[in-house]
Short mmCIF file of C-alpha atoms in Angstrom, two decimals:
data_model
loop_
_atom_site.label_atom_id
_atom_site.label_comp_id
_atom_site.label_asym_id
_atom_site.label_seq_id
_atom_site.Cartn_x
_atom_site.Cartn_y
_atom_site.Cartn_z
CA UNK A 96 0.00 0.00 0.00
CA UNK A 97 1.48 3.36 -0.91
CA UNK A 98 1.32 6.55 1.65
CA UNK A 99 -0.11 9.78 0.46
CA UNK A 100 0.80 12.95 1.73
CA UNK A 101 -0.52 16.34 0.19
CA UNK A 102 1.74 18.94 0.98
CA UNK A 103 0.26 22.01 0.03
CA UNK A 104 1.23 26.10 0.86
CA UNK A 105 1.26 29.00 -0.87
CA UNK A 106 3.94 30.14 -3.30
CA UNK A 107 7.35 30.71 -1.83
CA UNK A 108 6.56 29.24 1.95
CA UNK A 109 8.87 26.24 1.60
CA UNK A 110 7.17 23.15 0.62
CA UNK A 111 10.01 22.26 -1.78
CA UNK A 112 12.51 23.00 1.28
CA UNK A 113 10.56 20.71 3.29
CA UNK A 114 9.97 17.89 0.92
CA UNK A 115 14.25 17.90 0.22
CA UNK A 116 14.31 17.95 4.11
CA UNK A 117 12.51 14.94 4.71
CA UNK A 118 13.61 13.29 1.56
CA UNK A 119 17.19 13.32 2.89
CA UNK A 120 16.93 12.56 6.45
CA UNK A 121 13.01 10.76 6.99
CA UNK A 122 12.70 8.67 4.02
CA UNK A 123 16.23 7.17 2.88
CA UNK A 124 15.27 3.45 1.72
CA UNK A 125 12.03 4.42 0.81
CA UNK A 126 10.48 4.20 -2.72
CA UNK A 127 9.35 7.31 -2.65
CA UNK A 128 7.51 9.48 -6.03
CA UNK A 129 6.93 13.10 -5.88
CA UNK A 130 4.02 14.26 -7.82
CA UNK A 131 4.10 18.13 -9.02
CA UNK A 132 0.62 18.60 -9.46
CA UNK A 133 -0.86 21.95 -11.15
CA UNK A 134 -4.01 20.92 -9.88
CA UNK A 135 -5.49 24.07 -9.54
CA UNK A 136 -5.52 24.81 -13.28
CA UNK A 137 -7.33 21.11 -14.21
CA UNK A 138 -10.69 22.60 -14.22
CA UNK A 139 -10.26 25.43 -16.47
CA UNK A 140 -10.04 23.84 -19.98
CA UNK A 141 -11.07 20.46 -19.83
CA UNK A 142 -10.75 19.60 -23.91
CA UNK A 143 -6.85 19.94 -24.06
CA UNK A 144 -6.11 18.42 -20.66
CA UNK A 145 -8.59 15.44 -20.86
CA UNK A 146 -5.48 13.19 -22.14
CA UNK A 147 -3.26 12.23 -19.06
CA UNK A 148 0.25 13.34 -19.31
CA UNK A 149 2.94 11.88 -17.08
CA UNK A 150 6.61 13.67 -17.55
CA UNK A 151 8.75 11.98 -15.23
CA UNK A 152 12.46 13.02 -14.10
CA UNK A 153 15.19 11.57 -11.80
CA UNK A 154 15.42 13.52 -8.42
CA UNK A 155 19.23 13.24 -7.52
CA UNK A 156 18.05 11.76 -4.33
CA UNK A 157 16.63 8.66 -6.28
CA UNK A 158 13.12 10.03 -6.04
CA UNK A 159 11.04 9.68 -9.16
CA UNK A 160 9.67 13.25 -9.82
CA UNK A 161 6.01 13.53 -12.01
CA UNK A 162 4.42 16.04 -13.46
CA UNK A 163 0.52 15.08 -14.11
CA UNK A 164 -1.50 16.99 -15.88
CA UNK A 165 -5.15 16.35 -17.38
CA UNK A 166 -6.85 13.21 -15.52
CA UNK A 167 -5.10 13.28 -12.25
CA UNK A 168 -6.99 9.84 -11.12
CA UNK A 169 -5.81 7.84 -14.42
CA UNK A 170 -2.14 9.44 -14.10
CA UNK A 171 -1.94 8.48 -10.75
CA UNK A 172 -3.34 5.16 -10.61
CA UNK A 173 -0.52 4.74 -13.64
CA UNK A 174 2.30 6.31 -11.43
CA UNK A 175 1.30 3.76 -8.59
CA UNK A 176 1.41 0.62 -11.41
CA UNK A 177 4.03 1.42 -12.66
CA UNK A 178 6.50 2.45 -10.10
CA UNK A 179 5.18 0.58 -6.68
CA UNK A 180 6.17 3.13 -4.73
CA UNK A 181 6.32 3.03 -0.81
CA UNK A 182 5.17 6.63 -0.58
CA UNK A 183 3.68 9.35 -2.80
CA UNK A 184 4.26 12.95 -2.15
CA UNK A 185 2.12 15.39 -3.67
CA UNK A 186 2.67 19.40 -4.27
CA UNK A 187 0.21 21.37 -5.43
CA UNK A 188 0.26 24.54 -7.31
CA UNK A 189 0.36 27.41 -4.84
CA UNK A 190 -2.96 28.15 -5.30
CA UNK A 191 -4.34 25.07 -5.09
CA UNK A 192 -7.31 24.28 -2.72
CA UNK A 193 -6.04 21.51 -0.80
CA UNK A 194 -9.68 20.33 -0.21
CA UNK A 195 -10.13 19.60 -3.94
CA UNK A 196 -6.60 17.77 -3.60
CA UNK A 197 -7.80 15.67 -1.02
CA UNK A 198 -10.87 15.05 -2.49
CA UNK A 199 -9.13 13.70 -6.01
CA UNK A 200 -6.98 11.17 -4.27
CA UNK A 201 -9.86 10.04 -1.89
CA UNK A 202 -11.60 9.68 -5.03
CA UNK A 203 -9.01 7.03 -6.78
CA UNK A 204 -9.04 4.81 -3.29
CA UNK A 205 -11.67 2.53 -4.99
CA UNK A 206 -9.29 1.76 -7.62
CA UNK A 207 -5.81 1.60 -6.14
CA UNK A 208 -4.22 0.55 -2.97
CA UNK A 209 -3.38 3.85 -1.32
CA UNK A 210 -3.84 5.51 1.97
CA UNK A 211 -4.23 9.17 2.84
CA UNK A 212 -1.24 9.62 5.68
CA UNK A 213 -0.84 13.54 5.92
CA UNK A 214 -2.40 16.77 4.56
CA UNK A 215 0.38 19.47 5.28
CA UNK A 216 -0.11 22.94 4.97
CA UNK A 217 3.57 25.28 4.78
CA UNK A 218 2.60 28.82 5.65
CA UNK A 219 4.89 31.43 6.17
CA UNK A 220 5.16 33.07 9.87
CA UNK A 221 5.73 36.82 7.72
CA UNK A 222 2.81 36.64 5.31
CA UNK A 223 0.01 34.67 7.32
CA UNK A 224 -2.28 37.74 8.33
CA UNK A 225 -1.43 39.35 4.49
CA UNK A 226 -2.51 36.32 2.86
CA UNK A 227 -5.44 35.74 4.92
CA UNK A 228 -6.80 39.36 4.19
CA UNK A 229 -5.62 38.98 0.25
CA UNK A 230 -6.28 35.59 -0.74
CA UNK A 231 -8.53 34.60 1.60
CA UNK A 232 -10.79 31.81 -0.13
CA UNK A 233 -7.80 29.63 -1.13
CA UNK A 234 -5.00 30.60 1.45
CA UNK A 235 -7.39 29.66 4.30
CA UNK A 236 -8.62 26.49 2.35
CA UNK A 237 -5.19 25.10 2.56
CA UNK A 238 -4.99 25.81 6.72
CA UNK A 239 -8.68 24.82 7.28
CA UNK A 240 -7.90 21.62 5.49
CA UNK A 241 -4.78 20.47 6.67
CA UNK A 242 -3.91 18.16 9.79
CA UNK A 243 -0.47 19.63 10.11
CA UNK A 244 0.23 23.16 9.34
CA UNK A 245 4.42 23.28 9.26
CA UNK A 246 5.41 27.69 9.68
CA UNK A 247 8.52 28.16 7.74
CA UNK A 248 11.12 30.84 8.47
CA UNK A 249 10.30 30.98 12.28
CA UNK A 250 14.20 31.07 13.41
CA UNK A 251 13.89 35.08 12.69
CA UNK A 252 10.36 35.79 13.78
CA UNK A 253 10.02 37.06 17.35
CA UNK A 254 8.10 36.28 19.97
CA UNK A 255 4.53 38.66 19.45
CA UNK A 256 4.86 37.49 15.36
CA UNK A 257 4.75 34.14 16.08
CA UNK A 258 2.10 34.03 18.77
CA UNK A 259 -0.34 35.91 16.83
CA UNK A 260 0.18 33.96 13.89
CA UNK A 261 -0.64 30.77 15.74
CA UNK A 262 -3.80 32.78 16.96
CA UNK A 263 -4.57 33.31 13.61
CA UNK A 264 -4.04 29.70 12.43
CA UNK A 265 -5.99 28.47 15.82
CA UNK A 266 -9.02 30.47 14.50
CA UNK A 267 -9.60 28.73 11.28
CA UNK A 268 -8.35 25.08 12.56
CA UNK A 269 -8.47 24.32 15.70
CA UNK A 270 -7.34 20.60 15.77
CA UNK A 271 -4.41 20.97 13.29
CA UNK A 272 -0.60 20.18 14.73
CA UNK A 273 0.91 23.32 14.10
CA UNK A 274 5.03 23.14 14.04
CA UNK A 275 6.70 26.12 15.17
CA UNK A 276 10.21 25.24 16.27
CA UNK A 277 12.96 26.55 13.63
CA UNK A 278 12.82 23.51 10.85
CA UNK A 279 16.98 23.73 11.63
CA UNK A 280 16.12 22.52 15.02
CA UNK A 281 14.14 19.23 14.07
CA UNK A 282 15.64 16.36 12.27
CA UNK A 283 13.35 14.87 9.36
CA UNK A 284 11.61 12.24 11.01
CA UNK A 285 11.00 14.43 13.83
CA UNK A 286 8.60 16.41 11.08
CA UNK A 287 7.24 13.38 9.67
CA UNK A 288 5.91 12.48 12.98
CA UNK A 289 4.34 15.44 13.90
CA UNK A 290 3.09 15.31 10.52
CA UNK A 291 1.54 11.70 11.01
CA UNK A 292 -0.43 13.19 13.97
CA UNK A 293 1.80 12.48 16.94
CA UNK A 294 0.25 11.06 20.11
CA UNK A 295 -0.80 13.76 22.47
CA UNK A 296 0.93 14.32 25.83
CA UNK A 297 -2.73 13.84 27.29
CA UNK A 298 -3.00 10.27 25.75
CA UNK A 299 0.64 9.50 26.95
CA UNK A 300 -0.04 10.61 30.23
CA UNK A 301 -3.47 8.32 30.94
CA UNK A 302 -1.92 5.87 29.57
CA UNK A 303 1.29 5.30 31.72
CA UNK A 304 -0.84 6.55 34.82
CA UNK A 305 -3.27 3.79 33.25
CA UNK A 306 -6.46 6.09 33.32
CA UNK A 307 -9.58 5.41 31.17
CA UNK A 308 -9.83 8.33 28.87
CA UNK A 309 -13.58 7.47 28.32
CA UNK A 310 -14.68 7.60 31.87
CA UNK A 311 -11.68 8.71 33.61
CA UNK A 312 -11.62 5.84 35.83
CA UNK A 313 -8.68 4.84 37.35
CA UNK A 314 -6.72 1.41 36.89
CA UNK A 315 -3.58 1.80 38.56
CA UNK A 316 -2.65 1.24 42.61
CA UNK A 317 -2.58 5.04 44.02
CA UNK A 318 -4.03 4.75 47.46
CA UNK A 319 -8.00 3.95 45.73
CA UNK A 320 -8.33 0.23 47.08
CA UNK A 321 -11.46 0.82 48.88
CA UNK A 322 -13.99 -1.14 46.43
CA UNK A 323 -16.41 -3.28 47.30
CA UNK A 324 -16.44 -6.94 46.74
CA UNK A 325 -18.87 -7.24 43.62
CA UNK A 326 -18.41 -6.53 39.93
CA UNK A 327 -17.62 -2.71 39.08
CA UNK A 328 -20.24 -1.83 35.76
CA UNK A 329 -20.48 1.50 33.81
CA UNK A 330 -23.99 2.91 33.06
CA UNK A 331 -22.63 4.56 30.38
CA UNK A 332 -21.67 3.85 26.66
CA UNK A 333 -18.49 4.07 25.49
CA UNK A 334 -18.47 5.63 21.59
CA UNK A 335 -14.55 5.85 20.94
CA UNK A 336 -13.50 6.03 17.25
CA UNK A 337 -9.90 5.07 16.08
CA UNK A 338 -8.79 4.11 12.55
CA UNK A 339 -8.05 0.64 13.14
CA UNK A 340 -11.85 0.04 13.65
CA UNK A 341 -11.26 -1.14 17.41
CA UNK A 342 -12.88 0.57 20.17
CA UNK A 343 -9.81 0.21 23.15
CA UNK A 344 -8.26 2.47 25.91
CA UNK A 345 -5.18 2.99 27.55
CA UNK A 346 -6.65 0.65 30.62
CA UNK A 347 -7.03 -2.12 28.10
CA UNK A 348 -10.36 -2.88 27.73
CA UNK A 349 -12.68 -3.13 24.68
CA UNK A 350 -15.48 -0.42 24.40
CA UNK A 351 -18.15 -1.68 22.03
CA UNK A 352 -21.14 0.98 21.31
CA UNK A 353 -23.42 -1.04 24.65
CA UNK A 354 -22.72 -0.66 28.47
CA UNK A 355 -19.04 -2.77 29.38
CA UNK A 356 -18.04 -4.12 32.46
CA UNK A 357 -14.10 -4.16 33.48
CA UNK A 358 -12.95 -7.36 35.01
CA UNK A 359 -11.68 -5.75 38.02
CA UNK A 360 -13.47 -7.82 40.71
CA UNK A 361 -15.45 -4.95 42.13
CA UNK A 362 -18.91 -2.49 41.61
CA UNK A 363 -18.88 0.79 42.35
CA UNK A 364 -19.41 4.51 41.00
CA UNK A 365 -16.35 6.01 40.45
CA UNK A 366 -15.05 7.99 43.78
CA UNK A 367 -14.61 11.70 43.03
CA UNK A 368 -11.00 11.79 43.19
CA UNK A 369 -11.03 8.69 40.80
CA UNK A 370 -12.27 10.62 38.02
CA UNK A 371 -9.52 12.31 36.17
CA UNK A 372 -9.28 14.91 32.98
CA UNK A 373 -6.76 16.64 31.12
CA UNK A 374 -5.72 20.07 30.48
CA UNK A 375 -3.56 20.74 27.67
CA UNK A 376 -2.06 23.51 25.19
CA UNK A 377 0.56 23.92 22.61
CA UNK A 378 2.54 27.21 22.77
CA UNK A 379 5.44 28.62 20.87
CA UNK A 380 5.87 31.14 24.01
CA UNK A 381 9.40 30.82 25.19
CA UNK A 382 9.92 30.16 29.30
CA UNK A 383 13.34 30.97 31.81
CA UNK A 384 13.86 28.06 33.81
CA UNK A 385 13.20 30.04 37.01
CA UNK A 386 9.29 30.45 35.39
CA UNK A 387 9.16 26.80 35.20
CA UNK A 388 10.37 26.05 38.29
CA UNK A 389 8.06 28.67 40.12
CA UNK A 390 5.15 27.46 38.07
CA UNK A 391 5.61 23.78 39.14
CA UNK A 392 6.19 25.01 42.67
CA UNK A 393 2.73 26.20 42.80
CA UNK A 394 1.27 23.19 40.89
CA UNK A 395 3.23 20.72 43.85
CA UNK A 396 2.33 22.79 47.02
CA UNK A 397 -1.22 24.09 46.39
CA UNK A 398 -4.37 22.90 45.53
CA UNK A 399 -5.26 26.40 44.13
CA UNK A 400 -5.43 24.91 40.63
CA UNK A 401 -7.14 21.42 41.50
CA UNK A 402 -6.42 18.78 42.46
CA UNK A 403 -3.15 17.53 40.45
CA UNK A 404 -1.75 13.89 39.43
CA UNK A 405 0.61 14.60 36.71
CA UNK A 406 2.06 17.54 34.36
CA UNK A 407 4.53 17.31 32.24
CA UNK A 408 5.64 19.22 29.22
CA UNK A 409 8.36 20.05 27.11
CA UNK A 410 8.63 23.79 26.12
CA UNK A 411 10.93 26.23 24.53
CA UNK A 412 13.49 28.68 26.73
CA UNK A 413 14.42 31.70 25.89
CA UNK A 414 18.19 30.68 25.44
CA UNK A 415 17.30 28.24 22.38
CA UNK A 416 17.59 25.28 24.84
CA UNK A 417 14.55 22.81 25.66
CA UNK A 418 12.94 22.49 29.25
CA UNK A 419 11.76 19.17 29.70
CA UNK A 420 9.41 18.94 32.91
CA UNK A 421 8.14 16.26 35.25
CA UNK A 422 5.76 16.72 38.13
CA UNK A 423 4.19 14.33 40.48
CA UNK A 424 2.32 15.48 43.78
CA UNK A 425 4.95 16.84 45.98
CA UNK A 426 8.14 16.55 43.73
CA UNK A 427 9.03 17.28 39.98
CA UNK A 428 12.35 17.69 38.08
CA UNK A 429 13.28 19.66 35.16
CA UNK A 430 15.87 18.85 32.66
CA UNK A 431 16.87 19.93 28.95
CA UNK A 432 15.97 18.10 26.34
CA UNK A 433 15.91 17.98 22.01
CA UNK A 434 13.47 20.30 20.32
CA UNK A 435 10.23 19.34 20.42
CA UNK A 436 7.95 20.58 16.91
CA UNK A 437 6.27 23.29 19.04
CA UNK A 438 5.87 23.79 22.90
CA UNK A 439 3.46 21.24 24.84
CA UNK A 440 2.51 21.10 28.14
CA UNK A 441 -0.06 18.56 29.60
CA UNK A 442 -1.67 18.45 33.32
CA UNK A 443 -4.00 15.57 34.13
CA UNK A 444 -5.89 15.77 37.63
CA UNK A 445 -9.28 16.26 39.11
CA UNK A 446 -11.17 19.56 39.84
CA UNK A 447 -8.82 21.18 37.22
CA UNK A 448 -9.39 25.28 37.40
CA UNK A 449 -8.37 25.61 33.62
CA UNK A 450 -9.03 29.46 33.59
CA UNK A 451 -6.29 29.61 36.38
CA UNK A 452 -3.69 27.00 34.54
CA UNK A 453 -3.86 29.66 31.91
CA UNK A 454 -2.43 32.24 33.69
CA UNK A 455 -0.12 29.99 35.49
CA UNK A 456 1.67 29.08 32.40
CA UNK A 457 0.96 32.58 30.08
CA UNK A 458 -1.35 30.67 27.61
CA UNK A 459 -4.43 31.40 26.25
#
């Protein structure tokens, strides 16, 4: 089966940057065919383009380049015939919607044995608000549509630039990954993660503290033995959705769309301070150590914010370096660590004031 990914950007924000980037250090080994797709001009004149065109070159990386024109479905089921590839790569034209991108390769799934990995958008940190306000129909198609939305030429953009950009971004998609750290900082397959939707800190965290993210019950030994002697039953149904088709958690258990029952030898309504959530953000703000420290400090020693299981995070300082934090009740540890794509910070707890985690860590 061969992986898509669309990126797509406007003219100029990188995407040709990017693709050499992960070319070189992500996908070495890999069969990989870029497709240069002026998809945005297929609609325009159908008579001339209806015969499919395929122009192929030799990248110097050993990646088969294409140009398609005319019937992008035939010339890309033919690409896919005849090279096998372990990956496709598709880049627009710069003003191509990526929704109508999307919807041409989700339209030759029938016929070929692909699958839809990533839908990138490259937007530059400088020109974000000016595009937005100039091209606004197919500049914010391409962020509205993407899962990962990559800013290029962040290393010289200071602090208030790139926060409002990321507001901006936020506003039109709110569940995209959005990739902030300097692309010089990240290695290849640290972008093609983040591209292939990363796991979230949240999900991490419930599952190593072994907490059901459906009902926030908790399946791990932390001082809540006092269950009765009977079986433990949810009145509730569990509706998860995951791409494999299987309905699971992080406690291990199968949620079908009826009322479950966990194996766990006991029945019982979850205690209050069994039932857990998760607070989360992603922030390109930059943080001193000393703010770290004072803001776990206050996390550790007060219950002024709830009541607190777990944070951790990993998140920019000013210096360049990475502060990696830690924080169980009554102790945490900081440390530095690699770049992560963009800051994250995740606290998991009961009775979580979120309005006053915001101003703890200066995000909104």
């Amino acid at each position: 089966m061969a992986k898509i990914d669309i990126v797509s950007g406007f003219l100029g924000a990188g995407k040709t940057t990017l693709i050499k980037k992960l070319l070189e250090e992500a996908l070495k080994g890999q069969k990989v065919v870029l497709i240069e797709n002026e998809f945005g001009e297929i609609g325009i004149d159908g008579g001339f383009l209806k015969d499919a065109g395929i122009n192929i070159t030799e990248m110097n990386s050993g990646c088969i380049c294409c140009s398609l024109v005319g019937d992008f479905a035939a010339a890309l089921k033919e690409v896919i015939d005849r090279f096998h590839p372990d990956r496709i790569i598709i880049e627009p034209s710069g003003v191509g919607k990526l929704s109508d991108v999307t919807r041409a390769v989700m339209g030759v799934r029938g016929e070929a044995d692909i699958e839809l990995n990533s839908l990138v958008t490259v937007a530059d940190v400088n020109k974000c608000r000016m595009y937005m306000k100039n091209f606004g129909e197919f500049y914010n198609n391409q962020i509205e549509s993407a899962r990962t939305i990559i800013l290029s030429r962040t290393q010289n953009a200071d602090q208030e630039k790139l926060e409002a950009c990321v507001k901006l971004l936020r506003e039109k998609n709110e569940d995209a990954v959005i990739i902030t750290t300097p692309w010089n900082d990240l290695t290849g397959a640290q972008l093609l993660a983040a591209m292939e939707r990363p796991v979230s800190l949240a999900e991490e965290l419930m599952e190593e503290e072994e907490i059901c993210p459906v009902c926030g019950g908790h399946h791990h030994s932390h001082g809540h033995d006092d269950h009765g002697d009977h079986d433990h039953h949810h009145d509730h149904d569990h509706h998860h959705s995951h791409d494999d088709g299987r309905d699971d958690c992080s406690c291990g258990h199968d949620h079908h769309d009826h009322d479950h029952h966990h194996e766990h030898g006991h029945h019982h309504d979850h205690h209050a301070d069994e039932v857990f959530v998760s607070w989360g953000k992603e922030t390109p703000r930059k943080y001193t150590r000393e703010e770290v420290e004072q803001i776990l400090k206050a996390l550790s020693e007060t219950e002024e914010f709830g009541v607190i299981l777990r944070a951790k995070g990993m998140l920019p300082a000013a210096d360049g370096s990475w502060i990696y934090f830690d924080m169980v009740p009554g102790e945490y540890e900081l440390r530095e660590g690699q770049p992560e794509y963009t800051g994250r910070l995740c606290v998991i707890g009961s009775k979580l004031k979120e309005d006053k985690l915001e101003e703890l860590f200066l995000v909104k």
